[in-house]
Amino acid sequence: MEGELKELLTDLKTLKSSLPDRSYQALIDKMQSRLEHLSTIATSGPVQRLKIKDMSAEVVDSNPYSRLMALQRMGIVDNYERIREFSVAIVGIGGVGSVAAEMLTRCGIGRLLLYDYDTVELANMNRLFFRPEQAGMTKTDAAVQTLSDINPDVVLESYTLNITTVQGFETFMSSLRNKSFCPSKEGCGVDLVLSCVDNYEARMVVNQACNELNQTWMESGVSENAVSGHIQLLVPGETACFACAPPLVVASGIDERTLKREGVCAASLPTTMGVVAGLLVQNTLKYLLKFGHVTPYLGYNALKDYFPTMEMKPNPQCSNSACLERQKEYALVKPARDAATKAKMESEAPSETECLHEDNEWNISVVDDTDLQGPDVGKSSGSLPEGLIHELPSADEFQKPPVSEESADPVDDLEDLKRQLEALNSD
Amino acid sequence: MEGELKELLTDLKTLKSSLPDRSYQALIDKMQSRLEHLSTIATSGPVQRLKIKDMSAEVVDSNPYSRLMALQRMGIVDNYERIREFSVAIVGIGGVGSVAAEMLTRCGIGRLLLYDYDTVELANMNRLFFRPEQAGMTKTDAAVQTLSDINPDVVLESYTLNITTVQGFETFMSSLRNKSFCPSKEGCGVDLVLSCVDNYEARMVVNQACNELNQTWMESGVSENAVSGHIQLLVPGETACFACAPPLVVASGIDERTLKREGVCAASLPTTMGVVAGLLVQNTLKYLLKFGHVTPYLGYNALKDYFPTMEMKPNPQCSNSACLERQKEYALVKPARDAATKAKMESEAPSETECLHEDNEWNISVVDDTDLQGPDVGKSSGSLPEGLIHELPSADEFQKPPVSEESADPVDDLEDLKRQLEALNSD
């Protein structure tokens, strides 16, 4: 628009200078001042903030980082500004992934890699982030448009591709390996991969990539009935990988792709997806900036506001060969790591810290929800369409271990772990 | 811009018709077609979706309600479309309130009433919703701009005022009383008030208004160190009101307004605020659409992913006289209500449902977090600036009642309730 207005102005000036008759002068002058005004409006456009070189803790209204840098003064984070060194890959820019991307962008993350092949539709407007005028754009393009406006300091890389195709997987792998953003970094080029996809196949591809690259990642999911979700931390070799304990939807032999084609429209809510994205990015911040406790598995049952947690050991018979390799590597470094952790704990809190049982490393805790079993609870059980299951079991289906005043018994038995995983993680 | 372009076009046509010399015709024609093109661009603007008369469950990409109406097919909600009848008032359009407003807008709520007197600053960009180009606008204007683009079906009313002033309080009260949106509604004109303010004084004003109007509301808050928050349901006469058990920051004699003026910059995170907004609106949807269990009090400790719940009876010695009136009214209707509830429960599940102890109506449950007391937990204790306290106590400060296999003992003693509230709700 600016260009056309400028050319119009040039044409008007040409006309003005070539006209011999001065009686048209006033009208042409009026037109000229109007055009100049329009050019000013068109070029100013929406105000975008400039890039900021260093994060400041100064408490002024114009500082977009003051409330984040305050985390240091409040004693929560040692060095907030380190966030600018980190790269996070988000696979799937839907209801969870787009909000996760916005949160990380507003937190001033160094670099975001975004993967999706889908386009924005009006049917997505019941979740946060995308706007109706973006309908028809690819989700990656729409996300880059919005995120770069929000925070121009974040380096955004978008990949409009399907990671489950051969070509897509190759590009995915090479983008994760690329270390040009931070060449000194150990391992691959990203610090964390967030899986925010909506199907099993894509999760297995992320799992494959992260096992091959020895890359820590976090999984997230929301159930088809929109009222439960989960996040899970996956450290290759150290925790169960996604193939170690396949979720129930696969265990029951149903092909998810078939389900989707049969016209089943999954329900979704901005609330559930917002909560899951918030919990996911909160744990991402804790993991990257080293504060608090990163939860290995956290479920969210929206009907009861119930948040189960658990931890899962890798499966020594996992079908994923890269996972088995990572398990072997971890077994070699584990004794030294345990000794260092023990020494650190003893030096930091010699008398106050309770000694952790070494044979209970994957202490499984199941939160008692007896008091929540009111008449309103679980009333939707069994009302799902055929082939779909609740992400979290209803209270009466849930197998609780006996509650005692001591810490829970270690659950080392693989079958037990698988059974618990199946009960909880079925998205 | 459209107007000025139109006038320019008129001027150009005047010039064209009045010029005797045809040699300028080509130049003027070129200018005219350029102007016409510019007018087309200017008037088209960003594509906005049209209003939709009825919510459809049709599974097509162009239907913004398909994924919400699917909640009916999935058996979660009996009648989703009822959401269009409801009015929700949101007081405070900051980090929690703005996201709550966006969630409700995307869910297709009937009417939203928004209250704030503040302006958008770049310092707010570390939370979701507002965009840098909105800096300088009032939060209410910026919110209406964004929300009406997202969903033109929602009736938006914005009130740029401070509810803690005499004039502001009067307008607040009359806006809540106004029943023109749904004249047949019982009680006042709104179905729920959400308090998303950041200070004690404003919470007490919302409490006063809702006690006077006998209006159910939900309170929300995020701690000054950004890593904990809570939501709470307040039903006048039935649950504790906000004055029944004053939070710890007041109990310890600190004037919150003084704190704010001393240049203490509270930390904030889009994650914590997004989670609190999500939990708040999720419980709002459960309350309005009658599904699941509305949680009376839900805390969120982000460092440990710990979510305490509890319920609080009203204080018979509450300092708020309107609360005492509501308590008297509730005492009169309670026997009949209890009998109806008991009869309904017996008819619905004569043998399966466990009978609730009548003397344990406000069963307090404290979730056991022993297993989360690792070396990373609670390390920020005591590191807050003077006069600030953690919203939630660290694990070792927390007084746990003895855990037994039976349901928790009833906590009817007011002092016990106050102590527990003080420990949990100190924002």
PDB file of N, CA, C and O in Angstrom, chain A residues 4 7 11 18 24 34 37 61 67 73 106 123 125-127 130 265 267-268 271-272 282-283 286 292-293 295 300 302-303 305 365 367 371, chain B residues 4 7 18 24 30 34 37 61 67 73 106 123 125-127 130 265 268 271-272 282-283 286 293 295 300 302-303 305 365 367 371 376:
ATOM      1  N   GLU A   4       2.200   2.088  -3.523  1.00  0.00           N
ATOM      2  CA  GLU A   4       1.199   2.652  -4.436  1.00  0.00           C
ATOM      3  C   GLU A   4       0.887   4.103  -4.107  1.00  0.00           C
ATOM      4  O   GLU A   4       0.718   4.937  -5.003  1.00  0.00           O
ATOM      5  N   GLU A   7       3.708   6.288  -5.402  1.00  0.00           N
ATOM      6  CA  GLU A   7       3.634   6.479  -6.857  1.00  0.00           C
ATOM      7  C   GLU A   7       2.524   7.448  -7.237  1.00  0.00           C
ATOM      8  O   GLU A   7       2.678   8.273  -8.155  1.00  0.00           O
ATOM      9  N   ASP A  11       2.898  10.923  -9.322  1.00  0.00           N
ATOM     10  CA  ASP A  11       2.033  11.255 -10.461  1.00  0.00           C
ATOM     11  C   ASP A  11       1.366  12.621 -10.259  1.00  0.00           C
ATOM     12  O   ASP A  11       1.277  13.427 -11.193  1.00  0.00           O
ATOM     13  N   SER A  18       3.136  20.121 -14.626  1.00  0.00           N
ATOM     14  CA  SER A  18       2.942  20.233 -16.077  1.00  0.00           C
ATOM     15  C   SER A  18       1.699  21.040 -16.449  1.00  0.00           C
ATOM     16  O   SER A  18       1.544  21.465 -17.590  1.00  0.00           O
ATOM     17  N   TYR A  24      -6.144  25.313 -10.987  1.00  0.00           N
ATOM     18  CA  TYR A  24      -6.352  23.992 -10.376  1.00  0.00           C
ATOM     19  C   TYR A  24      -5.439  23.767  -9.169  1.00  0.00           C
ATOM     20  O   TYR A  24      -5.499  22.742  -8.512  1.00  0.00           O
ATOM     21  N   ARG A  34      -3.573  15.409   1.460  1.00  0.00           N
ATOM     22  CA  ARG A  34      -4.314  14.196   1.807  1.00  0.00           C
ATOM     23  C   ARG A  34      -3.460  12.941   1.566  1.00  0.00           C
ATOM     24  O   ARG A  34      -3.386  12.041   2.413  1.00  0.00           O
ATOM     25  N   HIS A  37      -0.726  12.563   4.082  1.00  0.00           N
ATOM     26  CA  HIS A  37      -1.272  12.066   5.356  1.00  0.00           C
ATOM     27  C   HIS A  37      -1.504  10.553   5.304  1.00  0.00           C
ATOM     28  O   HIS A  37      -1.136   9.812   6.216  1.00  0.00           O
ATOM     29  N   ASP A  61       7.462   0.289  33.204  1.00  0.00           N
ATOM     30  CA  ASP A  61       6.365  -0.258  32.410  1.00  0.00           C
ATOM     31  C   ASP A  61       6.803  -0.719  31.027  1.00  0.00           C
ATOM     32  O   ASP A  61       6.169  -1.577  30.418  1.00  0.00           O
ATOM     33  N   ARG A  67       9.139  -8.632  34.947  1.00  0.00           N
ATOM     34  CA  ARG A  67       8.433  -9.588  35.818  1.00  0.00           C
ATOM     35  C   ARG A  67       9.047 -10.980  35.768  1.00  0.00           C
ATOM     36  O   ARG A  67       8.751 -11.822  36.600  1.00  0.00           O
ATOM     37  N   ARG A  73      15.232 -12.127  41.871  1.00  0.00           N
ATOM     38  CA  ARG A  73      15.178 -11.401  43.138  1.00  0.00           C
ATOM     39  C   ARG A  73      14.323 -12.144  44.152  1.00  0.00           C
ATOM     40  O   ARG A  73      14.576 -12.084  45.352  1.00  0.00           O
ATOM     41  N   ARG A 106       6.853 -15.599  25.185  1.00  0.00           N
ATOM     42  CA  ARG A 106       6.677 -14.508  26.152  1.00  0.00           C
ATOM     43  C   ARG A 106       7.712 -14.615  27.276  1.00  0.00           C
ATOM     44  O   ARG A 106       8.051 -13.604  27.902  1.00  0.00           O
ATOM     45  N   ALA A 123     -12.713 -24.293  12.784  1.00  0.00           N
ATOM     46  CA  ALA A 123     -12.988 -25.342  13.769  1.00  0.00           C
ATOM     47  C   ALA A 123     -11.936 -25.370  14.885  1.00  0.00           C
ATOM     48  O   ALA A 123     -12.142 -26.016  15.914  1.00  0.00           O
ATOM     49  N   MET A 125     -11.029 -22.621  16.486  1.00  0.00           N
ATOM     50  CA  MET A 125     -11.200 -21.389  17.262  1.00  0.00           C
ATOM     51  C   MET A 125     -11.665 -21.622  18.691  1.00  0.00           C
ATOM     52  O   MET A 125     -11.729 -20.688  19.475  1.00  0.00           O
ATOM     53  N   ASN A 126     -12.008 -22.890  19.024  1.00  0.00           N
ATOM     54  CA  ASN A 126     -12.384 -23.156  20.412  1.00  0.00           C
ATOM     55  C   ASN A 126     -11.165 -23.415  21.289  1.00  0.00           C
ATOM     56  O   ASN A 126     -11.294 -23.745  22.448  1.00  0.00           O
ATOM     57  N   ARG A 127      -9.972 -23.288  20.734  1.00  0.00           N
ATOM     58  CA  ARG A 127      -8.751 -23.340  21.538  1.00  0.00           C
ATOM     59  C   ARG A 127      -8.066 -21.975  21.470  1.00  0.00           C
ATOM     60  O   ARG A 127      -8.355 -21.177  20.586  1.00  0.00           O
ATOM     61  N   PHE A 130      -4.815 -19.221  17.839  1.00  0.00           N
ATOM     62  CA  PHE A 130      -5.076 -18.813  16.454  1.00  0.00           C
ATOM     63  C   PHE A 130      -6.303 -17.909  16.382  1.00  0.00           C
ATOM     64  O   PHE A 130      -7.216 -18.011  17.190  1.00  0.00           O
ATOM     65  N   CYS A 265     -15.484 -36.689  15.532  1.00  0.00           N
ATOM     66  CA  CYS A 265     -14.934 -35.365  15.835  1.00  0.00           C
ATOM     67  C   CYS A 265     -14.633 -35.325  17.317  1.00  0.00           C
ATOM     68  O   CYS A 265     -15.539 -35.347  18.138  1.00  0.00           O
ATOM     69  N   ALA A 267     -13.796 -33.983  20.907  1.00  0.00           N
ATOM     70  CA  ALA A 267     -14.116 -32.749  21.610  1.00  0.00           C
ATOM     71  C   ALA A 267     -12.824 -32.090  22.063  1.00  0.00           C
ATOM     72  O   ALA A 267     -11.802 -32.757  22.236  1.00  0.00           O
ATOM     73  N   SER A 268     -12.848 -30.782  22.229  1.00  0.00           N
ATOM     74  CA  SER A 268     -11.692 -30.109  22.825  1.00  0.00           C
ATOM     75  C   SER A 268     -12.144 -28.829  23.512  1.00  0.00           C
ATOM     76  O   SER A 268     -13.179 -28.264  23.178  1.00  0.00           O
ATOM     77  N   THR A 271      -9.690 -24.698  27.997  1.00  0.00           N
ATOM     78  CA  THR A 271      -9.289 -24.838  29.398  1.00  0.00           C
ATOM     79  C   THR A 271      -8.321 -25.995  29.578  1.00  0.00           C
ATOM     80  O   THR A 271      -7.204 -25.813  30.054  1.00  0.00           O
ATOM     81  N   THR A 272      -8.749 -27.195  29.161  1.00  0.00           N
ATOM     82  CA  THR A 272      -7.915 -28.386  29.328  1.00  0.00           C
ATOM     83  C   THR A 272      -6.593 -28.209  28.587  1.00  0.00           C
ATOM     84  O   THR A 272      -5.520 -28.508  29.129  1.00  0.00           O
ATOM     85  N   GLN A 282       5.671 -25.036  32.229  1.00  0.00           N
ATOM     86  CA  GLN A 282       6.195 -24.840  33.586  1.00  0.00           C
ATOM     87  C   GLN A 282       7.298 -25.860  33.858  1.00  0.00           C
ATOM     88  O   GLN A 282       8.369 -25.512  34.369  1.00  0.00           O
ATOM     89  N   ASN A 283       7.053 -27.118  33.494  1.00  0.00           N
ATOM     90  CA  ASN A 283       8.082 -28.135  33.713  1.00  0.00           C
ATOM     91  C   ASN A 283       9.274 -27.943  32.769  1.00  0.00           C
ATOM     92  O   ASN A 283      10.397 -28.267  33.125  1.00  0.00           O
ATOM     93  N   LYS A 286      11.316 -25.331  34.537  1.00  0.00           N
ATOM     94  CA  LYS A 286      12.008 -25.932  35.688  1.00  0.00           C
ATOM     95  C   LYS A 286      13.199 -26.758  35.224  1.00  0.00           C
ATOM     96  O   LYS A 286      14.269 -26.720  35.825  1.00  0.00           O
ATOM     97  N   GLY A 292      12.913 -25.988  41.308  1.00  0.00           N
ATOM     98  CA  GLY A 292      11.791 -26.872  41.622  1.00  0.00           C
ATOM     99  C   GLY A 292      12.064 -28.317  41.235  1.00  0.00           C
ATOM    100  O   GLY A 292      13.216 -28.729  41.066  1.00  0.00           O
ATOM    101  N   HIS A 293      10.985 -29.069  41.088  1.00  0.00           N
ATOM    102  CA  HIS A 293      11.065 -30.494  40.806  1.00  0.00           C
ATOM    103  C   HIS A 293      10.368 -30.762  39.470  1.00  0.00           C
ATOM    104  O   HIS A 293       9.192 -30.442  39.309  1.00  0.00           O
ATOM    105  N   THR A 295       8.395 -32.912  37.163  1.00  0.00           N
ATOM    106  CA  THR A 295       7.541 -34.069  37.414  1.00  0.00           C
ATOM    107  C   THR A 295       7.657 -35.073  36.258  1.00  0.00           C
ATOM    108  O   THR A 295       7.468 -34.693  35.101  1.00  0.00           O
ATOM    109  N   TYR A 300      -3.968 -34.998  34.473  1.00  0.00           N
ATOM    110  CA  TYR A 300      -4.948 -33.975  34.858  1.00  0.00           C
ATOM    111  C   TYR A 300      -6.332 -34.498  34.526  1.00  0.00           C
ATOM    112  O   TYR A 300      -6.654 -34.712  33.365  1.00  0.00           O
ATOM    113  N   ALA A 302      -9.923 -33.356  34.653  1.00  0.00           N
ATOM    114  CA  ALA A 302     -10.638 -32.087  34.818  1.00  0.00           C
ATOM    115  C   ALA A 302     -11.960 -32.252  35.568  1.00  0.00           C
ATOM    116  O   ALA A 302     -12.393 -31.337  36.257  1.00  0.00           O
ATOM    117  N   LEU A 303     -12.619 -33.417  35.453  1.00  0.00           N
ATOM    118  CA  LEU A 303     -13.905 -33.585  36.116  1.00  0.00           C
ATOM    119  C   LEU A 303     -13.758 -33.559  37.628  1.00  0.00           C
ATOM    120  O   LEU A 303     -14.650 -33.118  38.340  1.00  0.00           O
ATOM    121  N   ASP A 305     -10.616 -32.507  39.190  1.00  0.00           N
ATOM    122  CA  ASP A 305      -9.414 -31.762  39.571  1.00  0.00           C
ATOM    123  C   ASP A 305      -8.447 -32.666  40.323  1.00  0.00           C
ATOM    124  O   ASP A 305      -7.982 -32.370  41.424  1.00  0.00           O
ATOM    125  N   SER A 365       4.042 -42.807  43.417  1.00  0.00           N
ATOM    126  CA  SER A 365       3.087 -42.286  44.382  1.00  0.00           C
ATOM    127  C   SER A 365       1.733 -42.193  43.722  1.00  0.00           C
ATOM    128  O   SER A 365       1.601 -41.720  42.598  1.00  0.00           O
ATOM    129  N   VAL A 367      -1.921 -40.583  44.406  1.00  0.00           N
ATOM    130  CA  VAL A 367      -2.625 -39.665  45.290  1.00  0.00           C
ATOM    131  C   VAL A 367      -3.979 -40.261  45.648  1.00  0.00           C
ATOM    132  O   VAL A 367      -4.708 -40.734  44.776  1.00  0.00           O
ATOM    133  N   ASP A 371     -11.860 -39.177  48.887  1.00  0.00           N
ATOM    134  CA  ASP A 371     -12.820 -38.148  49.289  1.00  0.00           C
ATOM    135  C   ASP A 371     -13.493 -37.461  48.113  1.00  0.00           C
ATOM    136  O   ASP A 371     -14.447 -36.716  48.276  1.00  0.00           O
TER     137      ASP A 371
ATOM    138  N   GLU B   4     -10.876   8.971   3.494  1.00  0.00           N
ATOM    139  CA  GLU B   4      -9.945   9.894   2.823  1.00  0.00           C
ATOM    140  C   GLU B   4      -9.682   9.462   1.383  1.00  0.00           C
ATOM    141  O   GLU B   4      -9.569  10.303   0.484  1.00  0.00           O
ATOM    142  N   GLU B   7     -12.640  10.515  -0.729  1.00  0.00           N
ATOM    143  CA  GLU B   7     -12.636  11.948  -1.023  1.00  0.00           C
ATOM    144  C   GLU B   7     -11.576  12.298  -2.079  1.00  0.00           C
ATOM    145  O   GLU B   7     -11.798  13.150  -2.935  1.00  0.00           O
ATOM    146  N   SER B  18     -12.985  18.900 -15.112  1.00  0.00           N
ATOM    147  CA  SER B  18     -12.842  20.348 -15.315  1.00  0.00           C
ATOM    148  C   SER B  18     -11.648  20.718 -16.194  1.00  0.00           C
ATOM    149  O   SER B  18     -11.576  21.829 -16.718  1.00  0.00           O
ATOM    150  N   TYR B  24      -3.750  15.337 -20.456  1.00  0.00           N
ATOM    151  CA  TYR B  24      -3.456  14.809 -19.104  1.00  0.00           C
ATOM    152  C   TYR B  24      -4.310  13.581 -18.765  1.00  0.00           C
ATOM    153  O   TYR B  24      -4.175  12.994 -17.691  1.00  0.00           O
ATOM    154  N   LYS B  30      -4.674   6.705 -14.925  1.00  0.00           N
ATOM    155  CA  LYS B  30      -3.769   5.811 -14.189  1.00  0.00           C
ATOM    156  C   LYS B  30      -3.925   6.046 -12.680  1.00  0.00           C
ATOM    157  O   LYS B  30      -4.050   5.102 -11.890  1.00  0.00           O
ATOM    158  N   ARG B  34      -5.399   3.426  -9.726  1.00  0.00           N
ATOM    159  CA  ARG B  34      -4.607   3.163  -8.536  1.00  0.00           C
ATOM    160  C   ARG B  34      -5.417   3.434  -7.256  1.00  0.00           C
ATOM    161  O   ARG B  34      -5.412   2.634  -6.320  1.00  0.00           O
ATOM    162  N   HIS B  37      -8.031   0.835  -6.621  1.00  0.00           N
ATOM    163  CA  HIS B  37      -7.419  -0.378  -6.087  1.00  0.00           C
ATOM    164  C   HIS B  37      -7.125  -0.229  -4.592  1.00  0.00           C
ATOM    165  O   HIS B  37      -7.412  -1.108  -3.778  1.00  0.00           O
ATOM    166  N   ASP B  61     -14.730 -28.049   8.787  1.00  0.00           N
ATOM    167  CA  ASP B  61     -13.639 -27.157   9.197  1.00  0.00           C
ATOM    168  C   ASP B  61     -14.105 -25.737   9.496  1.00  0.00           C
ATOM    169  O   ASP B  61     -13.475 -25.010  10.249  1.00  0.00           O
ATOM    170  N   ARG B  67     -16.106 -28.707  17.893  1.00  0.00           N
ATOM    171  CA  ARG B  67     -15.350 -29.433  18.922  1.00  0.00           C
ATOM    172  C   ARG B  67     -15.935 -29.238  20.318  1.00  0.00           C
ATOM    173  O   ARG B  67     -15.604 -29.975  21.240  1.00  0.00           O
ATOM    174  N   ARG B  73     -21.877 -35.312  22.410  1.00  0.00           N
ATOM    175  CA  ARG B  73     -21.792 -36.664  21.839  1.00  0.00           C
ATOM    176  C   ARG B  73     -20.897 -37.563  22.680  1.00  0.00           C
ATOM    177  O   ARG B  73     -21.109 -38.761  22.774  1.00  0.00           O
ATOM    178  N   ARG B 106     -13.936 -18.112  23.539  1.00  0.00           N
ATOM    179  CA  ARG B 106     -13.774 -19.200  22.569  1.00  0.00           C
ATOM    180  C   ARG B 106     -14.766 -20.324  22.832  1.00  0.00           C
ATOM    181  O   ARG B 106     -15.124 -21.075  21.925  1.00  0.00           O
ATOM    182  N   ALA B 123       5.456  -4.181  30.048  1.00  0.00           N
ATOM    183  CA  ALA B 123       5.791  -5.036  31.205  1.00  0.00           C
ATOM    184  C   ALA B 123       4.784  -6.162  31.413  1.00  0.00           C
ATOM    185  O   ALA B 123       5.028  -7.089  32.183  1.00  0.00           O
ATOM    186  N   MET B 125       3.843  -8.110  28.909  1.00  0.00           N
ATOM    187  CA  MET B 125       4.005  -9.031  27.771  1.00  0.00           C
ATOM    188  C   MET B 125       4.527 -10.415  28.164  1.00  0.00           C
ATOM    189  O   MET B 125       4.588 -11.304  27.326  1.00  0.00           O
ATOM    190  N   ASN B 126       4.903 -10.583  29.436  1.00  0.00           N
ATOM    191  CA  ASN B 126       5.322 -11.922  29.868  1.00  0.00           C
ATOM    192  C   ASN B 126       4.136 -12.781  30.282  1.00  0.00           C
ATOM    193  O   ASN B 126       4.314 -13.882  30.766  1.00  0.00           O
ATOM    194  N   ARG B 127       2.934 -12.267  30.103  1.00  0.00           N
ATOM    195  CA  ARG B 127       1.733 -13.084  30.302  1.00  0.00           C
ATOM    196  C   ARG B 127       1.030 -13.210  28.956  1.00  0.00           C
ATOM    197  O   ARG B 127       1.261 -12.417  28.056  1.00  0.00           O
ATOM    198  N   PHE B 130      -2.412 -10.044  25.887  1.00  0.00           N
ATOM    199  CA  PHE B 130      -2.198  -8.715  25.296  1.00  0.00           C
ATOM    200  C   PHE B 130      -1.004  -8.729  24.353  1.00  0.00           C
ATOM    201  O   PHE B 130      -0.066  -9.497  24.520  1.00  0.00           O
ATOM    202  N   CYS B 265       8.652  -5.312  42.601  1.00  0.00           N
ATOM    203  CA  CYS B 265       8.094  -5.790  41.343  1.00  0.00           C
ATOM    204  C   CYS B 265       7.821  -7.272  41.480  1.00  0.00           C
ATOM    205  O   CYS B 265       8.739  -8.075  41.583  1.00  0.00           O
ATOM    206  N   SER B 268       6.056 -12.761  37.632  1.00  0.00           N
ATOM    207  CA  SER B 268       4.901 -13.460  37.066  1.00  0.00           C
ATOM    208  C   SER B 268       5.338 -14.297  35.880  1.00  0.00           C
ATOM    209  O   SER B 268       6.354 -14.014  35.241  1.00  0.00           O
ATOM    210  N   THR B 271       2.910 -19.309  32.403  1.00  0.00           N
ATOM    211  CA  THR B 271       2.567 -20.690  32.723  1.00  0.00           C
ATOM    212  C   THR B 271       1.635 -20.750  33.926  1.00  0.00           C
ATOM    213  O   THR B 271       0.526 -21.289  33.831  1.00  0.00           O
ATOM    214  N   THR B 272       2.089 -20.179  35.062  1.00  0.00           N
ATOM    215  CA  THR B 272       1.289 -20.224  36.284  1.00  0.00           C
ATOM    216  C   THR B 272      -0.058 -19.555  36.058  1.00  0.00           C
ATOM    217  O   THR B 272      -1.106 -20.087  36.438  1.00  0.00           O
ATOM    218  N   GLN B 282     -12.288 -23.888  33.734  1.00  0.00           N
ATOM    219  CA  GLN B 282     -12.778 -25.268  33.718  1.00  0.00           C
ATOM    220  C   GLN B 282     -13.852 -25.450  34.800  1.00  0.00           C
ATOM    221  O   GLN B 282     -14.902 -26.042  34.535  1.00  0.00           O
ATOM    222  N   ASN B 283     -13.585 -24.935  36.003  1.00  0.00           N
ATOM    223  CA  ASN B 283     -14.575 -25.050  37.074  1.00  0.00           C
ATOM    224  C   ASN B 283     -15.793 -24.179  36.791  1.00  0.00           C
ATOM    225  O   ASN B 283     -16.911 -24.518  37.199  1.00  0.00           O
ATOM    226  N   LYS B 286     -17.854 -26.307  34.479  1.00  0.00           N
ATOM    227  CA  LYS B 286     -18.488 -27.392  35.246  1.00  0.00           C
ATOM    228  C   LYS B 286     -19.672 -26.851  36.045  1.00  0.00           C
ATOM    229  O   LYS B 286     -20.734 -27.481  36.122  1.00  0.00           O
ATOM    230  N   HIS B 293     -17.208 -32.333  39.002  1.00  0.00           N
ATOM    231  CA  HIS B 293     -17.252 -31.873  40.381  1.00  0.00           C
ATOM    232  C   HIS B 293     -16.597 -30.499  40.456  1.00  0.00           C
ATOM    233  O   HIS B 293     -15.436 -30.343  40.069  1.00  0.00           O
ATOM    234  N   THR B 295     -14.639 -27.868  42.248  1.00  0.00           N
ATOM    235  CA  THR B 295     -13.751 -27.954  43.407  1.00  0.00           C
ATOM    236  C   THR B 295     -13.866 -26.687  44.254  1.00  0.00           C
ATOM    237  O   THR B 295     -13.725 -25.579  43.734  1.00  0.00           O
ATOM    238  N   TYR B 300      -2.314 -24.629  43.609  1.00  0.00           N
ATOM    239  CA  TYR B 300      -1.341 -25.100  42.610  1.00  0.00           C
ATOM    240  C   TYR B 300       0.043 -24.667  43.062  1.00  0.00           C
ATOM    241  O   TYR B 300       0.335 -23.472  43.107  1.00  0.00           O
ATOM    242  N   ALA B 302       3.602 -24.829  41.816  1.00  0.00           N
ATOM    243  CA  ALA B 302       4.280 -25.131  40.556  1.00  0.00           C
ATOM    244  C   ALA B 302       5.624 -25.816  40.765  1.00  0.00           C
ATOM    245  O   ALA B 302       6.052 -26.613  39.924  1.00  0.00           O
ATOM    246  N   LEU B 303       6.310 -25.535  41.877  1.00  0.00           N
ATOM    247  CA  LEU B 303       7.636 -26.131  42.098  1.00  0.00           C
ATOM    248  C   LEU B 303       7.526 -27.639  42.264  1.00  0.00           C
ATOM    249  O   LEU B 303       8.423 -28.373  41.882  1.00  0.00           O
ATOM    250  N   ASP B 305       4.415 -29.410  41.524  1.00  0.00           N
ATOM    251  CA  ASP B 305       3.208 -29.930  40.870  1.00  0.00           C
ATOM    252  C   ASP B 305       2.294 -30.599  41.891  1.00  0.00           C
ATOM    253  O   ASP B 305       1.867 -31.749  41.742  1.00  0.00           O
ATOM    254  N   SER B 365      -9.527 -32.615  52.826  1.00  0.00           N
ATOM    255  CA  SER B 365      -8.564 -33.624  52.397  1.00  0.00           C
ATOM    256  C   SER B 365      -7.232 -32.949  52.177  1.00  0.00           C
ATOM    257  O   SER B 365      -7.142 -31.901  51.552  1.00  0.00           O
ATOM    258  N   VAL B 367      -3.636 -33.742  50.544  1.00  0.00           N
ATOM    259  CA  VAL B 367      -2.947 -34.723  49.718  1.00  0.00           C
ATOM    260  C   VAL B 367      -1.546 -34.949  50.280  1.00  0.00           C
ATOM    261  O   VAL B 367      -0.834 -34.004  50.603  1.00  0.00           O
ATOM    262  N   ASP B 371       6.452 -37.962  49.275  1.00  0.00           N
ATOM    263  CA  ASP B 371       7.379 -38.472  48.270  1.00  0.00           C
ATOM    264  C   ASP B 371       7.987 -37.381  47.408  1.00  0.00           C
ATOM    265  O   ASP B 371       8.914 -37.615  46.662  1.00  0.00           O
ATOM    266  N   ASP B 376      15.482 -30.945  45.624  1.00  0.00           N
ATOM    267  CA  ASP B 376      15.190 -29.713  44.873  1.00  0.00           C
ATOM    268  C   ASP B 376      14.050 -28.903  45.478  1.00  0.00           C
ATOM    269  O   ASP B 376      13.782 -27.791  45.074  1.00  0.00           O
TER     270      ASP B 376
END
